């Protein structure tokens, strides 16, 4: 009896499909990754930030508001890309294109299908974060080159940490109707209140503690440490642990939810 | 790789090789299911919560035969096909596919199956040959031989000139042919076709039947579901009739007709609303009688003789037609209902 195929091999078998899919969408991936940081950095960092004149100590070590806000925008962009990639495309693969059903009839297992789609997402997050960092590098907002490189990695990490809970939800509900609501009451408040635009020390202690429970803050702070060269080992470990645990738990939930939906 | 360039649904090199590969493995133990069958099911159940879609069915599919599941919508055919496809877990009972248990060897089983689903799951954005190529990759087929295989399959389903077309530009019949080509990309030992011709026009249906028939002749084991009696009669060596999650009859089409119906059927049409009144007057002329809303069916060995006797009694029919018994009659007899509502 033939031996089971490894998960890595199953991932390789899907490369041609996901790459064909990526080729269809890469212009949008690159173009939106180009304009989002540029417009946001100009509007928030340069134009609005021009009014912000405070001691760098109050901006978590940033020498300008632009330098302060860029890591927040990077993490926020990663979160939104994660939300976007694991919402409509996942429902679409179930409902409109039926991609997952086609794959399911092949030797691919449900977890292989999840791995394949996540692989595509991770690559898109990598492109998005790389373009983001390249666009903003000329603004002089990265203290070190390796910090900029690290910020790209954080972009992928944060993207996956948000894509996975979304993936689980999309697989569970199989419907797109609630995405707009979730965007307004979930994603936008997280983006606005997770320390991307203002230091959490500005909030009262209870509100600050609440914001620190939010996953985006961990991504923002991690990106900021790298961009501003204010690396704090134990704090960074906490962030990585938090986002990593979130990813692992929701990876397992995603596989289970997709199994439930496909294997009826 | 041999390339047969005859027109029509040709039996190309690898398609005809498929059953030989299966035969080569006969003694490997892989196909050694309890009865040496490709599919072995005993007491197969499928439940969704409180709803029981499949209520304990037994059947075996032998190598090289075309085996059919015939039944109306909701009979449990598709649920059974999903279990056989090693996709849907069995609720209870025993199922062995190619000697393996789908609960533990789903991926290995699917590697040897070809599945053409009822609802197309082709990628509308990819072109025709890309659809076959990416699918072949899921089976781990190396790229260079796969390219040749894709060309061969396109020829087999007569879509070579559409190779670069987007799937969204294809007709329904072409999409179904492409789905079948896709299901053959891995040279499957067992081909599962779920309502392969539903929704197709008669010409497209006949083209598909021809293709399936050629596959069968090449020795590919085929399991199909249908709610068309003519399809089952044309294609199936053996079939089971399902109704309400149960198998109500099984055998060859000829055996089923011989066992559950008469040789001929006289179909008499009377004025609307009068079917029952006239039925009472002719009931003694046949072995069995069925009263439908629009006609009366007389089951008899000699239909012409029965019609002559009806007319001899001075009973005027709007129309009278004699035909051979079909599986529709078997189903009507077993369940009291027509196959297609």
Coordinates of C-alpha atoms in Angstrom, one line a residue:
Chain A
X1 CA 0.0 0.0 0.0
X2 CA 1.4 3.4 -1.0
X3 CA 2.8 5.5 1.8
X4 CA 1.2 8.8 2.8
X5 CA 2.7 11.9 1.0
X6 CA 4.3 14.5 3.2
X7 CA 2.6 17.9 3.7
X8 CA 5.6 19.6 2.1
X9 CA 5.2 17.5 -1.1
X10 CA 1.4 18.2 -1.1
X11 CA 2.3 22.0 -0.9
X12 CA 4.6 21.6 -3.9
X13 CA 1.9 19.9 -5.9
X14 CA -0.3 23.0 -5.5
X15 CA 2.4 25.5 -6.6
X16 CA 1.3 25.6 -10.2
X17 CA -2.3 26.4 -9.3
X18 CA -1.6 29.1 -6.7
X19 CA 1.1 30.6 -8.8
X20 CA -1.4 30.8 -11.7
X21 CA -3.8 32.5 -9.4
X22 CA -1.2 34.9 -8.1
X23 CA -0.1 35.9 -11.6
X24 CA -3.7 37.0 -12.2
X25 CA -3.7 39.2 -9.2
X26 CA -0.2 40.3 -8.7
X27 CA -0.7 43.8 -10.3
X28 CA -3.3 44.6 -7.7
X29 CA -1.1 43.2 -5.0
X30 CA 1.9 45.4 -6.0
X31 CA -0.1 48.5 -6.9
X32 CA -2.2 48.6 -3.7
X33 CA 0.9 47.8 -1.7
X34 CA 2.6 50.8 -3.4
X35 CA -0.1 53.5 -2.9
X36 CA -1.3 52.5 0.6
X37 CA 2.0 53.4 2.4
X38 CA 2.7 56.3 0.1
X39 CA -0.7 58.0 0.6
X40 CA -0.9 57.2 4.3
X41 CA 2.7 58.3 5.0
X42 CA 2.1 61.6 3.2
X43 CA -1.3 62.3 4.8
X44 CA -0.8 61.0 8.3
X45 CA 3.0 61.2 8.6
X46 CA 4.0 64.3 6.7
X47 CA 0.9 66.5 6.5
X48 CA -0.8 65.7 9.8
X49 CA 2.4 64.8 11.5
X50 CA 3.7 68.3 10.6
X51 CA 1.5 69.6 13.5
X52 CA 2.9 67.1 16.0
X53 CA 5.8 68.6 17.8
X54 CA 6.7 66.5 20.9
X55 CA 9.6 65.2 22.8
X56 CA 10.7 61.8 21.1
X57 CA 10.4 60.2 24.6
X58 CA 6.7 60.7 24.3
X59 CA 6.7 59.1 20.9
X60 CA 8.3 55.8 22.1
X61 CA 11.7 57.0 20.8
X62 CA 10.6 58.2 17.4
X63 CA 12.3 61.4 16.2
X64 CA 9.3 62.4 14.2
X65 CA 5.6 61.6 14.0
X66 CA 6.3 60.1 10.5
X67 CA 8.8 57.7 12.0
X68 CA 6.3 56.9 14.8
X69 CA 3.4 56.2 12.5
X70 CA 5.1 54.2 9.8
X71 CA 5.5 51.0 11.8
X72 CA 1.9 51.3 12.9
X73 CA 0.8 51.7 9.2
X74 CA 2.9 48.7 8.3
X75 CA 1.3 46.5 10.9
X76 CA -2.1 47.9 10.1
X77 CA -1.6 47.3 6.4
X78 CA -0.6 43.7 7.1
X79 CA -3.7 43.2 9.2
X80 CA -5.9 44.6 6.5
X81 CA -4.2 42.5 3.8
X82 CA -4.7 39.4 6.0
X83 CA -8.3 40.2 6.5
X84 CA -8.8 40.8 2.8
X85 CA -7.0 37.7 1.6
X86 CA -8.8 35.3 4.1
X87 CA -12.3 36.7 3.6
X88 CA -13.6 36.9 0.0
X89 CA -11.0 34.6 -1.6
X90 CA -11.8 31.8 1.0
X91 CA -15.6 32.2 0.6
X92 CA -15.0 32.3 -3.2
X93 CA -13.0 29.1 -3.2
X94 CA -16.0 27.5 -1.5
X95 CA -18.9 29.2 -3.1
X96 CA -18.1 30.7 -6.4
X97 CA -15.1 29.0 -8.0
X98 CA -15.5 25.8 -5.9
X99 CA -11.7 25.5 -6.0
X100 CA -11.6 23.6 -2.7
X101 CA -14.1 21.1 -4.0
X102 CA -12.0 20.3 -7.0
X103 CA -8.9 20.0 -4.9
X104 CA -10.7 17.8 -2.4
X105 CA -11.3 15.1 -5.1
X106 CA -7.6 14.8 -5.5
X107 CA -5.1 13.2 -3.1
X108 CA -4.8 16.6 -1.3
X109 CA -6.1 16.5 2.3
X110 CA -8.0 19.4 3.8
X111 CA -5.0 20.5 5.8
X112 CA -2.9 20.5 2.5
X113 CA -5.5 22.8 0.9
X114 CA -5.3 25.2 3.9
X115 CA -1.5 25.1 3.7
X116 CA -1.6 25.9 0.0
X117 CA -3.9 28.8 0.3
X118 CA -2.0 30.2 3.3
X119 CA 1.2 29.8 1.3
X120 CA -0.2 32.0 -1.4
X121 CA -1.3 34.5 1.3
X122 CA 2.1 34.5 3.0
X123 CA 3.7 35.3 -0.4
X124 CA 1.3 38.1 -1.0
X125 CA 2.0 39.5 2.5
X126 CA 5.7 39.3 1.7
X127 CA 5.2 41.3 -1.5
X128 CA 3.0 43.8 0.2
X129 CA 5.4 44.4 3.1
X130 CA 8.4 44.5 0.8
X131 CA 6.9 47.2 -1.4
X132 CA 5.7 49.0 1.7
X133 CA 9.3 49.2 3.1
X134 CA 10.8 50.1 -0.3
X135 CA 8.4 52.9 -0.8
X136 CA 9.0 54.4 2.6
X137 CA 12.8 53.8 2.9
X138 CA 13.5 57.1 1.1
X139 CA 11.7 58.9 3.8
X140 CA 14.4 57.9 6.2
X141 CA 12.1 56.2 8.6
X142 CA 14.1 53.0 9.2
X143 CA 16.9 53.4 11.7
X144 CA 18.8 50.4 10.4
X145 CA 18.7 48.2 7.2
X146 CA 18.2 45.1 9.2
X147 CA 15.4 46.8 11.1
X148 CA 13.7 47.4 7.7
X149 CA 14.2 43.8 6.7
X150 CA 12.8 42.7 10.1
X151 CA 9.8 44.9 9.5
X152 CA 9.1 43.0 6.3
X153 CA 9.1 39.7 8.3
X154 CA 6.8 41.3 10.9
X155 CA 4.5 42.3 8.0
X156 CA 4.2 38.6 7.0
X157 CA 3.8 37.4 10.5
X158 CA 1.1 39.9 11.4
X159 CA -0.7 39.2 8.1
X160 CA -0.9 35.5 8.9
X161 CA -1.9 36.2 12.5
X162 CA -4.9 38.0 11.2
X163 CA -5.6 35.9 8.2
X164 CA -5.9 32.7 10.2
X165 CA -8.8 33.8 12.5
X166 CA -10.5 35.2 9.4
X167 CA -9.9 32.0 7.5
X168 CA -11.5 30.0 10.3
X169 CA -14.5 32.4 10.3
X170 CA -14.9 32.4 6.5
X171 CA -14.7 28.6 6.4
X172 CA -17.2 28.3 9.2
X173 CA -19.8 30.8 7.8
X174 CA -19.1 30.3 4.0
X175 CA -20.9 33.6 3.4
X176 CA -19.6 37.0 2.5
X177 CA -22.5 39.2 3.8
X178 CA -20.9 39.9 7.2
X179 CA -17.5 41.1 5.9
X180 CA -18.5 44.8 5.6
X181 CA -19.9 44.8 9.1
X182 CA -16.8 43.1 10.5
X183 CA -14.6 45.6 8.7
X184 CA -16.4 48.5 10.3
X185 CA -16.7 47.2 13.8
X186 CA -13.6 45.0 14.0
X187 CA -10.8 45.9 11.6
X188 CA -11.1 49.7 11.6
X189 CA -11.3 50.1 15.4
X190 CA -8.3 47.8 15.8
X191 CA -6.4 49.9 13.2
X192 CA -7.3 53.2 14.9
X193 CA -6.9 52.2 18.6
X194 CA -4.0 49.7 18.7
X195 CA -1.2 52.3 19.1
X196 CA -0.6 52.8 15.4
X197 CA -1.4 56.5 15.5
X198 CA -0.8 57.5 19.1
X199 CA 1.2 56.1 22.0
X200 CA -0.9 53.9 24.2
X201 CA 0.5 55.8 27.2
X202 CA -1.9 58.6 26.2
X203 CA -4.8 56.4 27.2
X204 CA -5.9 55.9 30.8
X205 CA -4.4 52.7 32.4
X206 CA -7.5 50.5 32.0
X207 CA -7.9 51.5 28.3
X208 CA -4.2 51.1 27.7
X209 CA -4.3 47.6 29.2
X210 CA -7.3 46.8 27.0
X211 CA -5.6 48.0 23.9
X212 CA -2.6 45.9 24.8
X213 CA -4.8 42.8 24.7
X214 CA -5.6 43.5 21.1
X215 CA -3.5 41.5 18.7
X216 CA -2.7 44.4 16.4
X217 CA -0.8 46.3 19.2
X218 CA 1.7 43.4 19.4
X219 CA 2.4 43.7 15.7
X220 CA 2.6 47.5 15.9
X221 CA 5.0 47.4 18.8
X222 CA 7.2 44.7 17.2
X223 CA 7.4 46.6 14.0
X224 CA 8.2 49.8 15.9
X225 CA 11.0 48.2 17.8
X226 CA 12.6 47.2 14.5
X227 CA 12.0 50.4 12.6
X228 CA 13.2 52.7 15.5
X229 CA 16.0 50.3 16.6
X230 CA 14.5 50.1 20.1
X231 CA 14.6 46.3 20.3
X232 CA 13.5 44.9 23.7
X233 CA 14.1 41.2 23.8
X234 CA 11.6 40.0 26.4
X235 CA 8.9 42.4 25.1
X236 CA 9.5 41.1 21.6
X237 CA 9.3 37.5 22.7
X238 CA 5.9 38.3 24.3
X239 CA 4.7 39.8 21.0
X240 CA 6.0 36.9 19.0
X241 CA 4.5 34.4 21.5
X242 CA 1.1 36.1 21.4
X243 CA 0.9 36.4 17.6
X244 CA 2.4 32.9 17.2
X245 CA -0.1 31.3 19.6
X246 CA -3.0 33.2 17.9
X247 CA -1.8 31.8 14.5
X248 CA -1.4 28.2 15.7
X249 CA -4.7 28.0 17.5
X250 CA -6.6 29.5 14.5
X251 CA -4.7 27.3 12.1
X252 CA -6.0 24.3 13.9
X253 CA -9.5 25.8 14.0
X254 CA -9.3 26.7 10.3
X255 CA -8.5 23.1 9.3
X256 CA -11.3 21.8 11.5
X257 CA -13.8 24.2 10.1
X258 CA -12.9 23.5 6.5
X259 CA -13.1 19.8 7.2
X260 CA -16.5 20.3 8.6
X261 CA -17.6 22.2 5.6
X262 CA -16.0 20.0 2.9
X263 CA -16.5 16.6 4.4
X264 CA -20.2 16.6 4.9
Chain B
X1 CA 3.3 7.7 -25.5
X2 CA 1.1 6.5 -28.3
X3 CA -1.1 9.1 -29.9
X4 CA -4.2 7.9 -31.7
X5 CA -5.4 10.6 -34.0
X6 CA -8.7 9.1 -34.9
X7 CA -11.7 11.4 -34.6
X8 CA -14.3 10.9 -31.9
X9 CA -13.8 9.9 -28.3
X10 CA -10.8 7.9 -29.2
X11 CA -9.2 5.4 -26.8
X12 CA -5.7 6.8 -26.6
X13 CA -2.7 5.0 -25.3
X14 CA -2.8 5.8 -21.6
X15 CA -6.5 5.5 -21.2
X16 CA -6.4 2.0 -22.5
X17 CA -3.4 1.3 -20.4
X18 CA -5.2 2.2 -17.2
X19 CA -7.0 -1.1 -16.7
X20 CA -3.9 -3.0 -17.6
X21 CA -2.0 -1.2 -14.8
X22 CA -4.9 -2.2 -12.5
X23 CA -4.6 -5.8 -13.6
X24 CA -0.8 -5.7 -13.0
X25 CA -1.5 -4.9 -9.4
X26 CA -4.0 -7.7 -8.9
X27 CA -1.6 -9.8 -6.9
X28 CA -0.1 -6.9 -5.0
X29 CA -2.7 -7.1 -2.3
X30 CA -3.8 -3.6 -2.8
X31 CA -7.0 -4.6 -4.5
X32 CA -7.5 -7.4 -2.2
X33 CA -10.8 -6.2 -0.7
X34 CA -13.0 -8.8 1.0
X35 CA -14.6 -10.0 -2.2
X36 CA -11.8 -8.8 -4.5
X37 CA -14.0 -5.9 -5.7
X38 CA -13.2 -2.3 -6.5
X39 CA -15.8 -1.1 -4.1
X40 CA -17.2 -3.1 -1.2
X41 CA -20.0 -1.7 0.9
X42 CA -21.9 -3.4 3.7
X43 CA -24.6 -1.7 5.8
X44 CA -23.4 1.7 4.6
X45 CA -25.1 4.6 6.4
X46 CA -24.9 8.3 6.0
X47 CA -26.6 10.7 8.4
X48 CA -26.7 14.5 8.6
X49 CA -27.9 15.2 12.2
X50 CA -31.3 13.5 12.4
X51 CA -31.6 13.1 8.7
X52 CA -30.6 9.7 7.3
X53 CA -29.6 10.1 3.7
X54 CA -28.3 6.5 3.2
X55 CA -30.0 3.8 5.2
X56 CA -27.7 0.8 5.2
X57 CA -26.9 -0.3 1.7
X58 CA -24.9 -3.3 0.4
X59 CA -23.2 -3.5 -2.9
X60 CA -20.0 -4.5 -4.7
X61 CA -18.5 -3.0 -7.8
X62 CA -16.4 -5.4 -9.9
X63 CA -13.3 -4.5 -11.9
X64 CA -14.0 -3.4 -15.5
X65 CA -17.8 -3.0 -15.1
X66 CA -20.0 0.0 -15.4
X67 CA -22.1 0.2 -12.2
X68 CA -25.0 2.5 -11.9
X69 CA -27.0 4.2 -9.1
X70 CA -30.4 4.9 -10.4
X71 CA -32.9 6.9 -8.5
X72 CA -34.8 10.2 -8.2
X73 CA -33.4 13.3 -6.6
X74 CA -32.9 12.8 -2.9
X75 CA -32.6 9.0 -3.1
X76 CA -29.1 9.1 -1.5
X77 CA -27.1 8.6 -4.7
X78 CA -24.9 11.7 -4.3
X79 CA -24.3 11.0 -0.6
X80 CA -23.2 7.5 -1.6
X81 CA -20.9 8.8 -4.3
X82 CA -19.3 11.2 -1.9
X83 CA -18.6 8.3 0.5
X84 CA -17.2 6.3 -2.4
X85 CA -15.1 9.3 -3.4
X86 CA -13.4 9.1 0.0
X87 CA -14.5 12.6 0.7
X88 CA -17.5 12.2 3.0
X89 CA -16.9 10.0 6.2
X90 CA -19.1 6.9 6.5
X91 CA -21.6 7.3 9.4
X92 CA -21.7 3.5 10.0
X93 CA -21.1 0.3 8.1
X94 CA -18.2 -1.0 6.1
X95 CA -16.7 0.6 3.0
X96 CA -13.6 -0.6 1.2
X97 CA -12.3 1.2 -1.8
X98 CA -9.6 -0.7 -3.8
X99 CA -9.1 -2.7 -0.7
X100 CA -8.5 0.3 1.5
X101 CA -10.5 2.0 4.2
X102 CA -11.4 5.6 3.3
X103 CA -11.3 6.6 6.9
X104 CA -7.6 5.9 7.2
X105 CA -6.4 6.0 3.5
X106 CA -8.5 8.7 1.9
X107 CA -5.6 10.4 0.2
X108 CA -4.2 7.1 -1.2
X109 CA -7.6 6.1 -2.4
X110 CA -8.3 9.4 -4.1
X111 CA -4.9 9.1 -5.9
X112 CA -6.4 6.2 -7.8
X113 CA -9.9 7.6 -8.5
X114 CA -11.2 9.9 -11.2
X115 CA -14.1 12.0 -10.0
X116 CA -16.4 14.0 -12.2
X117 CA -18.7 15.9 -9.9
X118 CA -22.3 16.8 -10.6
X119 CA -21.5 20.5 -10.3
X120 CA -18.6 21.7 -12.4
X121 CA -15.6 22.8 -10.3
X122 CA -13.5 24.0 -13.1
X123 CA -11.5 27.2 -12.7
X124 CA -13.3 29.7 -14.9
X125 CA -10.3 32.1 -15.0
X126 CA -7.8 29.5 -16.2
X127 CA -7.8 28.3 -19.7
X128 CA -8.8 24.7 -20.7
X129 CA -5.3 23.2 -20.8
X130 CA -4.2 25.0 -17.6
X131 CA -7.2 23.5 -15.8
X132 CA -6.0 20.0 -16.7
X133 CA -2.4 20.8 -15.9
X134 CA -2.9 22.2 -12.4
X135 CA -5.2 19.3 -11.6
X136 CA -2.6 16.7 -12.7
X137 CA -0.1 18.4 -10.5
X138 CA -2.3 17.7 -7.5
X139 CA -1.7 14.0 -8.2
X140 CA 2.0 14.6 -8.2
X141 CA 2.4 14.0 -11.9
X142 CA 5.8 15.5 -13.1
X143 CA 5.4 18.6 -15.3
X144 CA 6.9 17.3 -18.6
X145 CA 4.9 14.1 -19.0
X146 CA 1.9 15.9 -17.7
X147 CA 2.0 18.4 -20.6
X148 CA 1.8 15.4 -23.0
X149 CA -1.0 13.9 -21.0
X150 CA -2.9 17.1 -21.1
X151 CA -2.7 17.3 -24.9
X152 CA -3.7 13.6 -25.1
X153 CA -6.8 14.2 -22.9
X154 CA -7.8 17.3 -24.8
X155 CA -7.8 15.2 -28.0
X156 CA -9.8 12.4 -26.2
X157 CA -12.6 14.8 -25.4
X158 CA -12.3 16.8 -28.7
X159 CA -11.2 20.0 -27.1
X160 CA -7.8 20.4 -28.7
X161 CA -8.8 23.5 -30.6
X162 CA -10.2 25.0 -27.4
X163 CA -6.9 24.4 -25.4
X164 CA -6.2 28.1 -25.0
X165 CA -9.9 29.2 -24.4
X166 CA -11.1 30.4 -21.0
X167 CA -13.4 27.9 -19.4
X168 CA -16.0 30.6 -19.1
X169 CA -16.3 30.6 -22.9
X170 CA -17.2 26.9 -23.1
X171 CA -20.7 25.5 -23.6
X172 CA -22.2 23.2 -20.9
X173 CA -21.4 20.1 -22.9
X174 CA -17.8 21.2 -23.4
X175 CA -17.4 21.9 -19.7
X176 CA -18.6 18.5 -18.8
X177 CA -16.2 16.9 -21.3
X178 CA -13.4 18.9 -19.8
X179 CA -14.5 17.7 -16.3
X180 CA -14.3 14.2 -17.6
X181 CA -10.9 14.8 -19.2
X182 CA -9.7 16.2 -15.8
X183 CA -11.0 13.1 -14.0
X184 CA -9.0 10.9 -16.3
X185 CA -5.7 12.9 -16.0
X186 CA -4.3 10.4 -13.4
X187 CA -5.2 7.2 -15.3
X188 CA -7.7 6.3 -12.6
X189 CA -8.5 2.7 -11.7
X190 CA -12.0 3.7 -10.9
X191 CA -14.0 6.6 -12.5
X192 CA -16.9 8.2 -10.6
X193 CA -19.4 10.1 -12.6
X194 CA -22.1 11.9 -10.7
X195 CA -25.0 12.6 -13.1
X196 CA -22.7 13.1 -16.0
X197 CA -25.3 14.3 -18.5
X198 CA -27.8 16.2 -16.4
X199 CA -28.7 19.5 -18.0
X200 CA -27.1 18.6 -21.4
X201 CA -28.8 18.7 -24.7
X202 CA -29.4 15.4 -26.5
X203 CA -26.4 15.7 -28.9
X204 CA -24.0 16.5 -26.0
X205 CA -25.5 13.5 -24.0
X206 CA -24.9 11.1 -26.9
X207 CA -21.3 12.4 -27.3
X208 CA -20.7 11.8 -23.6
X209 CA -22.3 8.3 -23.7
X210 CA -20.1 7.4 -26.6
X211 CA -17.0 8.5 -24.6
X212 CA -18.1 6.7 -21.4
X213 CA -18.8 3.6 -23.5
X214 CA -15.3 3.7 -25.1
X215 CA -13.8 4.1 -21.6
X216 CA -15.7 1.0 -20.5
X217 CA -14.6 -0.9 -23.5
X218 CA -11.0 0.0 -22.7
X219 CA -11.6 -1.7 -19.3
X220 CA -12.0 1.3 -17.0
X221 CA -14.3 0.6 -14.1
X222 CA -17.0 3.2 -14.0
X223 CA -19.5 4.1 -11.3
X224 CA -22.2 6.5 -12.3
X225 CA -25.4 8.0 -10.9
X226 CA -28.3 9.1 -13.0
X227 CA -31.9 9.7 -12.9
X228 CA -32.3 8.9 -16.6
X229 CA -33.4 5.3 -17.3
X230 CA -32.2 5.4 -20.9
X231 CA -28.7 6.4 -19.7
X232 CA -28.6 3.6 -17.2
X233 CA -29.8 1.1 -19.8
X234 CA -27.3 2.3 -22.4
X235 CA -24.2 2.3 -20.1
X236 CA -24.6 0.1 -17.1
X237 CA -23.7 -3.6 -16.8
X238 CA -25.3 -3.7 -13.4
X239 CA -27.2 -1.2 -11.4
X240 CA -29.0 -0.6 -8.2
X241 CA -32.2 1.3 -7.9
X242 CA -32.3 3.6 -4.9
X243 CA -35.2 5.2 -3.3
X244 CA -35.4 7.0 0.0
X245 CA -31.8 6.0 1.0
X246 CA -32.3 2.3 0.3
X247 CA -31.6 -0.1 -2.5
X248 CA -34.9 -1.3 -3.8
X249 CA -33.6 -3.6 -6.6
X250 CA -30.3 -4.6 -8.2
X251 CA -29.1 -6.5 -11.2
X252 CA -28.5 -6.0 -14.9
X253 CA -30.9 -3.7 -16.7
X254 CA -32.3 -6.8 -18.5
X255 CA -32.7 -8.8 -15.4
X256 CA -34.4 -6.0 -13.6
X257 CA -36.9 -5.5 -16.4
X258 CA -37.5 -9.3 -16.7
X259 CA -38.0 -9.6 -13.0
X260 CA -40.0 -6.6 -12.2
X261 CA -41.8 -5.9 -15.4
X262 CA -43.3 -7.5 -18.5
X263 CA -41.8 -7.7 -22.0
X264 CA -44.0 -5.0 -23.4
X265 CA -46.1 -2.0 -22.2
X266 CA -49.2 -0.6 -24.0
X267 CA -49.6 3.1 -23.2
X268 CA -53.2 4.2 -23.6
X269 CA -54.3 7.8 -23.4
X270 CA -57.9 8.6 -22.6
X271 CA -59.7 12.0 -22.2
X272 CA -58.4 14.0 -19.2
X273 CA -60.0 12.9 -16.0
X274 CA -61.2 9.6 -17.4
X275 CA -58.1 7.5 -17.0
X276 CA -59.4 5.6 -13.9
X277 CA -62.8 4.8 -15.4
X278 CA -61.3 3.3 -18.5
X279 CA -58.6 1.6 -16.5
X280 CA -61.2 -0.4 -14.7
X281 CA -62.6 -1.6 -18.1
X282 CA -59.3 -2.8 -19.4
X283 CA -57.6 -4.1 -16.2
X284 CA -58.2 -7.7 -17.0
X285 CA -56.3 -7.5 -20.3
X286 CA -52.9 -7.1 -18.7
X287 CA -50.8 -8.8 -16.0
X288 CA -50.6 -5.5 -14.3
X289 CA -51.8 -2.0 -14.7
X290 CA -50.6 1.4 -13.7
X291 CA -52.8 4.5 -13.8
X292 CA -50.8 7.7 -14.3
X293 CA -52.4 11.2 -14.4
X294 CA -52.2 11.4 -18.1
X295 CA -52.2 7.7 -19.3
X296 CA -52.9 4.1 -18.4
X297 CA -50.1 1.5 -18.7
X298 CA -50.9 -2.1 -19.5
X299 CA -48.1 -4.5 -18.6
X300 CA -48.3 -7.5 -20.9
X301 CA -46.1 -9.8 -23.0
X302 CA -47.9 -8.8 -26.2
X303 CA -48.7 -5.1 -26.3
X304 CA -50.3 -5.1 -29.8
X305 CA -52.6 -7.9 -28.8
X306 CA -53.7 -6.0 -25.7
X307 CA -54.4 -2.8 -27.7
X308 CA -56.4 -4.8 -30.3
X309 CA -58.5 -6.3 -27.4
X310 CA -59.1 -2.8 -26.0
X311 CA -60.4 -1.6 -29.3
X312 CA -62.4 -4.8 -29.8
X313 CA -64.3 -3.9 -26.7
X314 CA -65.4 -0.7 -28.4
X315 CA -63.2 1.5 -26.1
X316 CA -61.8 4.5 -28.0
X317 CA -58.3 5.7 -27.0
X318 CA -56.9 9.1 -27.8
X319 CA -53.6 7.4 -28.5
X320 CA -52.3 3.9 -28.1
X321 CA -48.6 3.1 -28.2
X322 CA -46.8 -0.2 -27.6
X323 CA -43.2 -0.2 -26.4
X324 CA -40.7 -2.4 -24.6
X325 CA -40.5 -2.3 -20.9
X326 CA -37.8 0.0 -19.5
X327 CA -36.2 0.7 -16.2
X328 CA -38.8 3.5 -15.7
X329 CA -41.4 0.7 -15.4
X330 CA -39.3 -1.1 -12.9
X331 CA -39.0 2.0 -10.8
X332 CA -42.7 2.7 -11.1
X333 CA -43.5 -0.8 -10.1
X334 CA -41.1 -0.8 -7.1
X335 CA -41.9 2.7 -5.8
X336 CA -45.2 3.7 -7.3
X337 CA -43.6 6.9 -8.6
X338 CA -41.9 8.2 -11.7
X339 CA -38.1 8.6 -11.7
X340 CA -38.1 12.2 -12.9
X341 CA -40.6 14.3 -11.1

